[in-house]
Amino acid sequence: MNTGAHPDDEHSAMLAYLSLGKGVSTSSIIATRGEGGQNEIGCELGNALGIIRTRELEEASKACNVTLGVLSESPGDAIHDFGFSKSADETFRKWGETVVYERLIRKIRELRPDVVIQTFLNEPTTHGHHRAIAILTSRAFTDAADPLVFPEHEEKGLKPWQIKKLYSPADADDYHVAVPVGDYDQTYGASYLQLGEDARFMHKSQGMGVHYDEGPTSNYYKLESSIHPVKDREPDYFDGIAFTFEDLALEIAALHQQPAVIKSLLRLHADAAEVLAAYPRFAQVAFRVHQMKATLADAIEVVRQSGLTEEAKVDVLHRLSVKEAQLNRASREALSLVVKLKPESGELVAGQTTRMAVTVYNGGSIDVLDLKLRLQLPEDWRSEPLTEVHIPKLGYNQTGSATFEVMVPAAANEFRPYEPPAAVAVVQYAAFGTESFIRVAPDMQVAVLPAYSLTPSPAATILNTLHASEEIDVKVAVKNYRSDPSRTVITLDVPNGWSVEPATCELSFSFQDETKSAAFTVRPGSTVENGQYMIRPIARLTDGTIVSDKDVRVIEYPHIRRTYHIQPAQLTIQAFDLRIPHNQRVGYVSSGFDNIDRYLRQIGVNCVNLEVNEIQYGDLSQYDTIVLGIRAYGFLRELTCCNQRLMQYVENGGNLVVQYHKPEDKWKKELAPYPIVLGESLIDWRVTDENSPITVLAPDHPVFHTPNLITADDWRNWVHERSIYNPARWGSEYCELIATSDPGEPEFRGIFLTAPYGKGTYTYSSLAWFREIPALVPGAIRMFVNMISLKR
C-alpha cells in the first residue's frame, strides 16, 4: 500500500514494478480529490477539478493495475484539498484529524497490506497535506493492529491488522531497499519507470508525465518500522515476509499444526508455477488457471474447517479471496473473453425505463460453457430480461448477448461522481470444469440526472452599487434529459424587493438532449446594500410541481470518459461599489487556465482576447493595458520570442500586467524590464493564509487610489491563498506595493511590484487573482481594476 495526499502523489514507477513486474497485490490510498490544485487543461476549479483529478487517478491506477482508495468520500467532504498548507496542524484542523485517521485505518483493515510505503516525509519543507498523511501512516503501523482503536470497525466485520513493514522515501546514501524501476520488462516492452510514467501522463490537469530513456535506475526506501529485526540492507520489501503460497505454508507449519491447510497451500504454489510456465500459450494458461481455481475452492473450504486460530484463519482467507479475484481476471484474459455493457443511453432520469445489453465475445480457441448474463444494479432498481440470458456454449469468434429492460425508480438518487458505477454486467461461465465470473462497467457513465439542467448565464456577476438601478439580463440554458416529449415552466427566484420579467417562461421539448433558453430581466430593489445575493432558476411542471433546480455540468476530456458535476442552479451576485475608467481598452493574453478576462467583460471593462500572433505582428498601441494570464510564458512559447515587442509597448507608454509564473515556466529574469528572480522552493515562496495581514508599503501610489480608493476592507474575505510562487529578488527600480506573510514567517515584499519603464508601466503580481476574481472577492476586483488602469 502506497499512501499519499493528492491525486498524482502515488509512486507510479514503484507501483508498476510491484504490480506489473512482481504480481504483488498493490493499492494506492489517497486522501483528497485534488480540488484545491491548479488546472492545466481547462478552467475547472474546486469540486469540478476534483472530479477531473479523480477520474485521472482512476485511469492512472488502472494503467498500473493498482487498487485505488480515496479517503474523501464526496464533493464537499471535510477531507479536501484546500490549497497549499505549510503545516500538518492546519491540515488536521481543516480535515478533522480523527475523521481522516479513521478512514485510513479502515482502508488498512480492509486491504490488509503486508507493506506500507508512505509517499512523503514529515519534514518542514513539505506540503502540510503530505506531512499529515505521513504522520498518520506512521501512527497506523501500531494502531491498525489495536482493537481498541476504532473498535466500531469490528462490528462491520473488519478485524485489526498488523502491518509488517513501513517504508519512507530515501536516497542512495541511506536506504534499506532499492527498487530497480529501470529494469526492462519484455512482456510490456518498457521499463517500469516508463510504465509508471505512462500512468502519470494521465494526470494531464497537473501537467504530469516525463519521457524517460531506457537504462538502469532505482528508487530508494528506508525502513521506518518493522515487526522483524531490521537489517542494513534488504533484497526487497518482502524479506522475511511470506511472498508465495509455499512461504505461507512454511509460516503456518512453524506456528500451527494444520497439515491439511499446509497441503492445500503447497498445491496452490505448484498450480501457480504451472500457470506461469504456460505463458504465453493462452489455451494452456486458461487450463492451468481453471485447474488452480479448483484447487483454490478446495483450499478455502479446508481453511474454513481448519483449527487455525481465528486471526490466522481471517488472514489466510483474505489472501485466498485476493487470489480468487486475480484468477477470475486471468481466466478472462487467457480465454480472450470480451464482455461489454451497452446502455441505450448513459443519461437517465428518475422514473425512466431504458434498455441495456450485455454482450460476450469469445476470441480464444477454448469453448466457454454455461454462460449466464445478468445486471448488477442499485438495490431499488429493477430489471427484466427481454431475451434469453443463458448461453449453453460460446465458441471461437462467436458473440452472445442478452437485453434487459431497466426501470429506474422515481426516487432514484441523482448521479454522484465518487460512487461505484450504477450498472455493472456480470457474466458467469464455465471452462475446464470450473466456474468463473466477469464484472464489467460500461464505457460510458450511467448517470441519473435531473429532468432538466438549468444553467444561468452569467453564472456569477457583479452589481455595481454606484449604478444599482441597472437591469440584469439573465439567460437560462435549459437542457432536457427526459426521453419523451415534455413541457416545463421556468421561473427565477429573486431576492425580496427585486422583480423579474417575464414572471414565467414555458418551454416545450421534443427529444432528449434538446436545449432551449429562457431570457429574463431582473431589476434590483430600490436600495441595494453591499453584499452577496442569489438568483435561482427553477423548472416546474404546469401544475407548479418543482422538477429541477439543478445545473448539470458535463465534464469531458479525451483521456477521461464523460462525467458530470451536478450542483444547485444559481446566479451569484456580488454587490459593491466599483469605478471603471471610461474608454479603456484591455488586451488579455490567456494561457487557457484562468477566466479573468470573462469577468473583466462582465464588470464593464472593454477587454478583448489577444493572441500571440497579434503581439508578434499587430498594433499594440491600440491597447491601454495588456494583461498576461497566469503562467503565460510557460504555455505560450512564442510569447518569449516576441517579448521584446511587449517591452517596446511599455516603453511607448503601454501598461503591462504580468501575473504569476512558476520557475519552470521558462521564466527568465530578463523577461521583465528589470530583473525579477522567482523563488525556487515549493513551500518557502508563498503565502497560504488568505487572511494574512497586509502592510501597504506605498500608500500614495495611484494603484491604491485610482479609480477606486483601496482600504483595509479590500484585503478581507479573500479565498484559498494570498500569493504563490513569489519573487525572491528583484531590481531596485521596482516599487514594492505591499508586504505580507504567513504567521511567524518573514514578510514578502515582492508580491506586488510595479515600475515605470520608458513612458509606460510594468507590473508583476503573484497575488492569486485567478482564484479571487472568479470568487467575486470585491477588494480583489477593485484592486485589479486599479492595476489595469495604471498610466503614466
mmCIF file of C-alpha atoms in Angstrom, residues 277-415:
data_model
loop_
_atom_site.group_PDB
_atom_site.id
_atom_site.type_symbol
_atom_site.label_atom_id
_atom_site.label_comp_id
_atom_site.label_asym_id
_atom_site.label_seq_id
_atom_site.Cartn_x
_atom_site.Cartn_y
_atom_site.Cartn_z
ATOM 1 C CA ALA A 277 5.163 -21.712 -17.002
ATOM 2 C CA ALA A 278 2.297 -21.957 -19.505
ATOM 3 C CA TYR A 279 2.543 -18.303 -20.537
ATOM 4 C CA PRO A 280 2.268 -17.150 -23.334
ATOM 5 C CA ARG A 281 0.345 -20.203 -24.634
ATOM 6 C CA PHE A 282 -3.079 -18.780 -23.834
ATOM 7 C CA ALA A 283 -5.066 -22.025 -24.020
ATOM 8 C CA GLN A 284 -2.611 -23.698 -21.667
ATOM 9 C CA VAL A 285 -2.698 -20.703 -19.339
ATOM 10 C CA ALA A 286 -6.509 -20.890 -19.250
ATOM 11 C CA PHE A 287 -6.387 -24.617 -18.447
ATOM 12 C CA ARG A 288 -3.886 -24.093 -15.624
ATOM 13 C CA VAL A 289 -5.821 -21.107 -14.268
ATOM 14 C CA HIS A 290 -9.012 -23.133 -14.010
ATOM 15 C CA GLN A 291 -7.091 -26.028 -12.513
ATOM 16 C CA MET A 292 -5.824 -23.595 -9.884
ATOM 17 C CA LYS A 293 -9.356 -22.251 -9.337
ATOM 18 C CA ALA A 294 -10.485 -25.769 -8.400
ATOM 19 C CA THR A 295 -7.544 -26.079 -6.022
ATOM 20 C CA LEU A 296 -8.369 -22.679 -4.579
ATOM 21 C CA ALA A 297 -12.010 -23.594 -3.923
ATOM 22 C CA ASP A 298 -10.852 -26.699 -2.037
ATOM 23 C CA ALA A 299 -8.299 -24.660 -0.088
ATOM 24 C CA ILE A 300 -10.922 -22.110 1.001
ATOM 25 C CA GLU A 301 -13.108 -24.898 2.398
ATOM 26 C CA VAL A 302 -10.143 -26.580 4.117
ATOM 27 C CA VAL A 303 -9.175 -23.310 5.817
ATOM 28 C CA ARG A 304 -12.763 -22.637 6.910
ATOM 29 C CA GLN A 305 -12.966 -26.082 8.521
ATOM 30 C CA SER A 306 -9.446 -25.966 9.982
ATOM 31 C CA GLY A 307 -8.319 -25.471 13.551
ATOM 32 C CA LEU A 308 -6.356 -22.336 12.729
ATOM 33 C CA THR A 309 -6.741 -19.506 15.198
ATOM 34 C CA GLU A 310 -9.425 -17.000 14.249
ATOM 35 C CA GLU A 311 -6.753 -14.400 13.462
ATOM 36 C CA ALA A 312 -4.810 -16.765 11.184
ATOM 37 C CA LYS A 313 -7.987 -18.002 9.501
ATOM 38 C CA VAL A 314 -9.121 -14.461 8.663
ATOM 39 C CA ASP A 315 -5.675 -13.684 7.260
ATOM 40 C CA VAL A 316 -5.406 -16.756 5.035
ATOM 41 C CA LEU A 317 -8.993 -16.444 3.776
ATOM 42 C CA HIS A 318 -8.343 -12.814 2.863
ATOM 43 C CA ARG A 319 -5.282 -13.806 0.837
ATOM 44 C CA LEU A 320 -7.240 -16.556 -0.893
ATOM 45 C CA SER A 321 -10.034 -14.127 -1.774
ATOM 46 C CA VAL A 322 -7.486 -11.794 -3.367
ATOM 47 C CA LYS A 323 -6.146 -14.726 -5.388
ATOM 48 C CA GLU A 324 -9.660 -15.702 -6.431
ATOM 49 C CA ALA A 325 -10.232 -12.257 -7.940
ATOM 50 C CA GLN A 326 -6.875 -12.443 -9.694
ATOM 51 C CA LEU A 327 -7.680 -15.860 -11.150
ATOM 52 C CA ASN A 328 -11.056 -14.647 -12.410
ATOM 53 C CA ARG A 329 -9.273 -11.886 -14.283
ATOM 54 C CA ALA A 330 -6.580 -14.283 -15.529
ATOM 55 C CA SER A 331 -9.286 -16.621 -16.833
ATOM 56 C CA ARG A 332 -10.958 -13.830 -18.784
ATOM 57 C CA GLU A 333 -7.641 -12.678 -20.278
ATOM 58 C CA ALA A 334 -6.406 -16.174 -21.156
ATOM 59 C CA LEU A 335 -9.718 -17.199 -22.729
ATOM 60 C CA SER A 336 -9.834 -13.869 -24.616
ATOM 61 C CA LEU A 337 -13.358 -13.132 -23.457
ATOM 62 C CA VAL A 338 -14.575 -9.613 -24.169
ATOM 63 C CA VAL A 339 -17.588 -8.523 -22.137
ATOM 64 C CA LYS A 340 -19.365 -5.232 -22.768
ATOM 65 C CA LEU A 341 -22.312 -3.486 -21.177
ATOM 66 C CA LYS A 342 -24.095 -1.252 -23.683
ATOM 67 C CA PRO A 343 -26.736 1.062 -22.213
ATOM 68 C CA GLU A 344 -29.300 2.515 -24.596
ATOM 69 C CA SER A 345 -28.382 5.844 -23.016
ATOM 70 C CA GLY A 346 -25.984 6.804 -20.292
ATOM 71 C CA GLU A 347 -28.111 9.789 -19.293
ATOM 72 C CA LEU A 348 -31.223 8.733 -17.386
ATOM 73 C CA VAL A 349 -33.826 10.463 -15.249
ATOM 74 C CA ALA A 350 -35.699 9.142 -12.229
ATOM 75 C CA GLY A 351 -38.744 7.089 -13.186
ATOM 76 C CA GLN A 352 -37.409 6.271 -16.651
ATOM 77 C CA THR A 353 -37.452 2.863 -18.331
ATOM 78 C CA THR A 354 -34.478 2.065 -20.532
ATOM 79 C CA ARG A 355 -32.660 -0.879 -22.061
ATOM 80 C CA MET A 356 -29.195 -2.292 -21.550
ATOM 81 C CA ALA A 357 -27.453 -5.061 -23.464
ATOM 82 C CA VAL A 358 -24.736 -7.400 -22.194
ATOM 83 C CA THR A 359 -22.507 -8.940 -24.876
ATOM 84 C CA VAL A 360 -19.833 -11.632 -24.600
ATOM 85 C CA TYR A 361 -17.326 -12.291 -27.365
ATOM 86 C CA ASN A 362 -15.033 -15.329 -27.407
ATOM 87 C CA GLY A 363 -11.744 -14.545 -29.121
ATOM 88 C CA GLY A 364 -9.950 -17.652 -27.873
ATOM 89 C CA SER A 365 -9.710 -21.263 -29.023
ATOM 90 C CA ILE A 366 -11.483 -22.774 -25.986
ATOM 91 C CA ASP A 367 -15.241 -23.268 -25.943
ATOM 92 C CA VAL A 368 -16.829 -21.487 -22.993
ATOM 93 C CA LEU A 369 -19.851 -23.201 -21.481
ATOM 94 C CA ASP A 370 -22.955 -22.468 -19.466
ATOM 95 C CA LEU A 371 -22.804 -18.679 -19.679
ATOM 96 C CA LYS A 372 -25.257 -16.731 -17.529
ATOM 97 C CA LEU A 373 -25.650 -12.993 -18.164
ATOM 98 C CA ARG A 374 -27.152 -10.542 -15.682
ATOM 99 C CA LEU A 375 -27.050 -6.945 -14.480
ATOM 100 C CA GLN A 376 -25.893 -5.697 -11.111
ATOM 101 C CA LEU A 377 -27.913 -2.564 -10.274
ATOM 102 C CA PRO A 378 -28.679 -0.396 -7.248
ATOM 103 C CA GLU A 379 -30.950 -2.122 -4.758
ATOM 104 C CA ASP A 380 -34.137 -0.217 -5.666
ATOM 105 C CA TRP A 381 -33.716 -0.531 -9.449
ATOM 106 C CA ARG A 382 -35.463 -3.343 -11.331
ATOM 107 C CA SER A 383 -34.540 -5.204 -14.490
ATOM 108 C CA GLU A 384 -36.313 -7.751 -16.660
ATOM 109 C CA PRO A 385 -34.601 -9.815 -19.360
ATOM 110 C CA LEU A 386 -36.129 -9.343 -22.798
ATOM 111 C CA THR A 387 -34.050 -12.145 -24.334
ATOM 112 C CA GLU A 388 -32.522 -15.414 -23.196
ATOM 113 C CA VAL A 389 -29.841 -14.887 -20.544
ATOM 114 C CA HIS A 390 -28.370 -18.401 -20.685
ATOM 115 C CA ILE A 391 -25.926 -19.386 -23.427
ATOM 116 C CA PRO A 392 -25.039 -23.119 -23.394
ATOM 117 C CA LYS A 393 -21.842 -22.762 -25.421
ATOM 118 C CA LEU A 394 -19.813 -19.957 -26.963
ATOM 119 C CA GLY A 395 -17.085 -20.924 -29.439
ATOM 120 C CA TYR A 396 -14.263 -19.078 -31.162
ATOM 121 C CA ASN A 397 -15.244 -15.790 -32.816
ATOM 122 C CA GLN A 398 -18.804 -16.037 -31.547
ATOM 123 C CA THR A 399 -20.776 -13.374 -29.693
ATOM 124 C CA GLY A 400 -23.610 -13.948 -27.260
ATOM 125 C CA SER A 401 -25.857 -11.268 -25.830
ATOM 126 C CA ALA A 402 -28.828 -10.530 -23.613
ATOM 127 C CA THR A 403 -31.014 -7.437 -23.491
ATOM 128 C CA PHE A 404 -32.616 -6.153 -20.297
ATOM 129 C CA GLU A 405 -35.338 -3.638 -19.615
ATOM 130 C CA VAL A 406 -34.265 -1.474 -16.700
ATOM 131 C CA MET A 407 -36.651 0.510 -14.537
ATOM 132 C CA VAL A 408 -35.145 3.487 -12.694
ATOM 133 C CA PRO A 409 -37.252 4.243 -9.586
ATOM 134 C CA ALA A 410 -38.932 7.626 -9.225
ATOM 135 C CA ALA A 411 -36.946 8.199 -6.032
ATOM 136 C CA ALA A 412 -33.575 7.211 -7.535
ATOM 137 C CA ASN A 413 -30.566 9.099 -6.244
ATOM 138 C CA GLU A 414 -29.021 11.551 -8.669
ATOM 139 C CA PHE A 415 -25.557 10.838 -10.012
#
